[in-house]
Coordinates of C-alpha atoms and ligand atoms in Angstrom, one line a residue:
M274 CA 10.3 106.6 12.6
N275 CA 10.8 104.1 15.4
E276 CA 12.9 102.0 13.1
K277 CA 15.3 104.9 12.4
L278 CA 15.6 105.6 16.1
S279 CA 16.3 102.0 16.8
R280 CA 19.1 101.9 14.2
R281 CA 20.6 105.1 15.6
D282 CA 20.4 103.6 19.1
L283 CA 22.0 100.4 17.9
F284 CA 24.8 102.4 16.2
Q285 CA 25.5 104.5 19.3
Q286 CA 25.5 101.4 21.5
S287 CA 27.9 99.6 19.2
A288 CA 30.2 102.6 19.2
A289 CA 30.1 102.7 23.0
L290 CA 30.9 99.0 23.2
G291 CA 33.8 99.6 20.9
V292 CA 35.2 102.3 23.2
L293 CA 34.7 100.0 26.2
A294 CA 36.5 97.2 24.4
V295 CA 39.5 99.4 23.7
V296 CA 39.6 100.8 27.3
G297 CA 39.2 97.2 28.7
A298 CA 42.0 95.9 26.5
S299 CA 44.4 98.7 27.6
G300 CA 43.5 98.0 31.3
C301 CA 44.3 94.3 30.8
S302 CA 47.7 95.1 29.3
K303 CA 48.6 97.1 32.4
A304 CA 47.7 94.2 34.7
Q305 CA 50.0 92.0 32.8
S306 CA 53.2 94.0 33.4
P307 CA 56.2 91.7 33.7
G308 CA 57.4 90.4 37.0
P309 CA 56.3 91.1 40.6
A310 CA 55.3 94.5 41.9
C311 CA 58.3 95.9 43.7
S312 CA 57.4 99.5 44.2
D313 CA 56.4 99.5 47.9
T314 CA 58.9 101.8 49.5
S315 CA 56.9 102.5 52.6
G316 CA 59.6 100.9 54.8
L317 CA 62.5 102.9 53.5
A318 CA 64.1 105.8 55.3
A319 CA 64.4 109.2 53.5
P320 CA 68.1 108.8 52.6
D321 CA 67.4 105.4 51.1
L322 CA 64.5 106.8 49.1
G323 CA 66.8 109.6 48.0
V324 CA 69.3 107.1 46.6
R325 CA 66.5 105.2 44.8
T326 CA 65.2 108.4 43.3
A327 CA 68.7 109.8 42.4
L328 CA 69.6 106.6 40.6
A329 CA 66.2 106.7 38.8
Y330 CA 65.2 103.2 39.7
A331 CA 62.4 102.0 37.5
E332 CA 60.2 98.9 37.8
V333 CA 60.7 98.0 34.1
S334 CA 64.0 98.7 32.2
T335 CA 63.6 100.6 29.0
E336 CA 66.9 99.4 27.7
P337 CA 67.2 95.8 26.4
G338 CA 70.0 93.9 28.2
K339 CA 70.1 96.4 31.1
S340 CA 67.7 94.8 33.7
C341 CA 68.4 94.3 37.3
S342 CA 68.5 90.5 36.8
L343 CA 71.5 91.0 34.6
C344 CA 73.2 93.5 37.0
Q345 CA 76.1 92.4 39.3
Q346 CA 74.5 94.4 42.2
F347 CA 71.3 92.3 42.0
L348 CA 70.5 89.7 44.7
P349 CA 67.6 87.6 43.5
G350 CA 64.7 86.6 45.8
E351 CA 62.3 83.7 45.4
P352 CA 61.1 82.8 41.9
N353 CA 58.6 85.4 40.7
A354 CA 59.3 87.7 43.7
C355 CA 61.3 90.9 44.3
G356 CA 65.0 90.7 44.9
T357 CA 67.3 93.2 46.6
C358 CA 70.2 95.3 45.5
K359 CA 73.6 96.1 47.0
V360 CA 73.2 99.7 46.0
V361 CA 69.5 100.6 46.0
R362 CA 67.5 99.7 49.1
G363 CA 64.0 98.3 49.0
P364 CA 62.3 95.7 46.8
I365 CA 63.9 95.4 43.4
N366 CA 62.1 94.0 40.3
P367 CA 64.3 91.6 38.3
A368 CA 62.9 93.5 35.2
G369 CA 63.8 96.9 36.6
S370 CA 66.9 99.1 36.2
C371 CA 68.7 102.2 37.4
K372 CA 71.6 104.4 36.5
A373 CA 74.0 102.3 38.5
F374 CA 73.5 99.2 36.3
A375 CA 76.7 97.2 36.0
A376 CA 76.6 94.1 33.8
K377 CA 77.4 90.8 35.4
S378 CA 80.8 89.5 34.3
T379 CA 80.6 86.3 32.3
Ligands
SF4_458 FE1 69.0 97.2 39.5 FE2 70.4 99.4 39.7 FE3 70.6 97.6 41.7 FE4 71.7 97.1 39.3 S1 72.3 98.7 40.8 S2 70.4 95.7 40.5 S3 70.3 98.1 37.9 S4 68.7 98.8 41.0

Protein backbone atom coordinates (compact mmCIF):
# COMPACT_ATOMS: atom_id res chain seq x y z
CA MET A 1 0.00 0.00 0.00
CA ASN A 2 2.73 2.40 0.95
CA GLU A 3 4.61 1.47 -2.23
CA LYS A 4 1.57 2.43 -4.41
CA LEU A 5 1.28 5.74 -2.62
CA SER A 6 4.97 6.36 -3.11
CA ARG A 7 4.69 5.70 -6.85
CA ARG A 8 1.68 7.98 -7.08
CA ASP A 9 3.49 10.66 -5.16
CA LEU A 10 6.54 10.27 -7.38
CA PHE A 11 4.37 10.55 -10.51
CA GLN A 12 2.60 13.66 -9.22
CA GLN A 13 5.87 15.28 -8.24
CA SER A 14 7.36 14.51 -11.65
CA ALA A 15 4.35 16.07 -13.36
CA ALA A 16 4.64 19.14 -11.17
CA LEU A 17 8.34 19.45 -11.99
CA GLY A 18 7.51 19.20 -15.70
CA VAL A 19 5.05 22.08 -15.39
CA LEU A 20 7.61 24.13 -13.49
CA ALA A 21 10.22 23.43 -16.17
CA VAL A 22 7.87 24.68 -18.91
CA VAL A 23 6.93 27.79 -16.92
CA GLY A 24 10.57 28.44 -16.13
CA ALA A 25 11.62 28.08 -19.75
CA SER A 26 8.95 30.53 -20.92
CA GLY A 27 10.03 33.01 -18.25
CA CYS A 28 13.63 32.77 -19.45
CA SER A 29 12.65 33.46 -23.04
CA LYS A 30 10.94 36.70 -21.99
CA ALA A 31 14.06 37.81 -20.15
CA GLN A 32 16.07 37.34 -23.32
CA SER A 33 14.12 39.75 -25.53
CA PRO A 34 16.40 41.49 -28.02
CA GLY A 35 18.03 44.82 -27.29
CA PRO A 36 17.70 47.24 -24.42
CA ALA A 37 14.46 48.07 -22.57
CA CYS A 38 13.21 51.34 -24.04
CA SER A 39 9.67 51.46 -22.73
CA ASP A 40 10.10 54.02 -19.92
CA THR A 41 7.94 56.93 -21.01
CA SER A 42 7.59 58.47 -17.56
CA GLY A 43 9.39 61.66 -18.68
CA LEU A 44 7.18 62.32 -21.68
CA ALA A 45 4.47 64.96 -21.88
CA ALA A 46 0.97 63.88 -22.86
CA PRO A 47 1.21 65.13 -26.47
CA ASP A 48 4.43 63.17 -26.99
CA LEU A 49 2.85 60.09 -25.48
CA GLY A 50 -0.06 60.61 -27.86
CA VAL A 51 2.21 60.60 -30.89
CA ARG A 52 3.98 57.49 -29.62
CA THR A 53 0.65 55.74 -29.19
CA ALA A 54 -0.90 57.02 -32.43
CA LEU A 55 2.06 55.74 -34.42
CA ALA A 56 1.84 52.41 -32.56
CA TYR A 57 5.47 52.38 -31.49
CA ALA A 58 6.43 48.85 -30.41
CA GLU A 59 9.57 47.66 -28.64
CA VAL A 60 10.03 44.83 -31.12
CA SER A 61 9.17 45.07 -34.81
CA THR A 62 6.89 42.36 -36.12
CA GLU A 63 7.93 42.95 -39.72
CA PRO A 64 11.36 41.78 -40.87
CA GLY A 65 13.39 44.62 -42.34
CA LYS A 66 11.25 47.30 -40.66
CA SER A 67 13.06 47.98 -37.41
CA CYS A 68 14.02 51.39 -36.05
CA SER A 69 17.71 50.71 -36.66
CA LEU A 70 16.87 50.57 -40.39
CA CYS A 71 14.71 53.71 -40.35
CA GLN A 72 15.96 57.09 -41.56
CA GLN A 73 14.34 58.76 -38.52
CA PHE A 74 16.39 56.73 -36.02
CA LEU A 75 19.27 58.31 -34.10
CA PRO A 76 21.34 55.56 -32.50
CA GLY A 77 22.57 55.77 -28.91
CA GLU A 78 25.48 53.98 -27.30
CA PRO A 79 25.98 50.31 -28.25
CA ASN A 80 23.29 48.13 -26.63
CA ALA A 81 21.38 51.23 -25.46
CA CYS A 82 18.22 52.99 -26.54
CA GLY A 83 18.38 55.50 -29.35
CA THR A 84 16.09 58.38 -30.18
CA CYS A 85 13.86 59.27 -33.10
CA LYS A 86 13.16 62.45 -35.05
CA VAL A 87 9.42 61.68 -35.02
CA VAL A 88 8.65 59.69 -31.86
CA ARG A 89 9.86 61.14 -28.55
CA GLY A 90 11.29 59.03 -25.75
CA PRO A 91 13.67 56.07 -25.73
CA ILE A 92 13.63 54.04 -28.92
CA ASN A 93 14.65 50.42 -29.18
CA PRO A 94 16.77 49.69 -32.28
CA ALA A 95 14.66 46.54 -32.69
CA GLY A 96 11.40 48.51 -32.41
CA SER A 97 9.15 49.97 -35.08
CA CYS A 98 6.17 52.21 -35.69
CA LYS A 99 3.77 53.23 -38.47
CA ALA A 100 6.08 56.07 -39.57
CA PHE A 101 8.89 53.72 -40.56
CA ALA A 102 10.84 55.02 -43.54
CA ALA A 103 13.69 52.89 -44.82
CA LYS A 104 17.13 54.46 -44.88
CA SER A 105 18.27 55.29 -48.36
CA THR A 106 21.19 53.19 -49.54
FE1 LIG B 1 11.36 53.77 -35.21
FE2 LIG B 1 9.13 54.91 -36.10
FE3 LIG B 1 11.12 56.45 -35.27
FE4 LIG B 1 11.36 55.10 -37.54
S1 LIG B 1 9.89 56.74 -37.14
S2 LIG B 1 12.90 55.26 -35.90
S3 LIG B 1 10.23 53.21 -37.08
S4 LIG B 1 9.94 54.99 -34.01
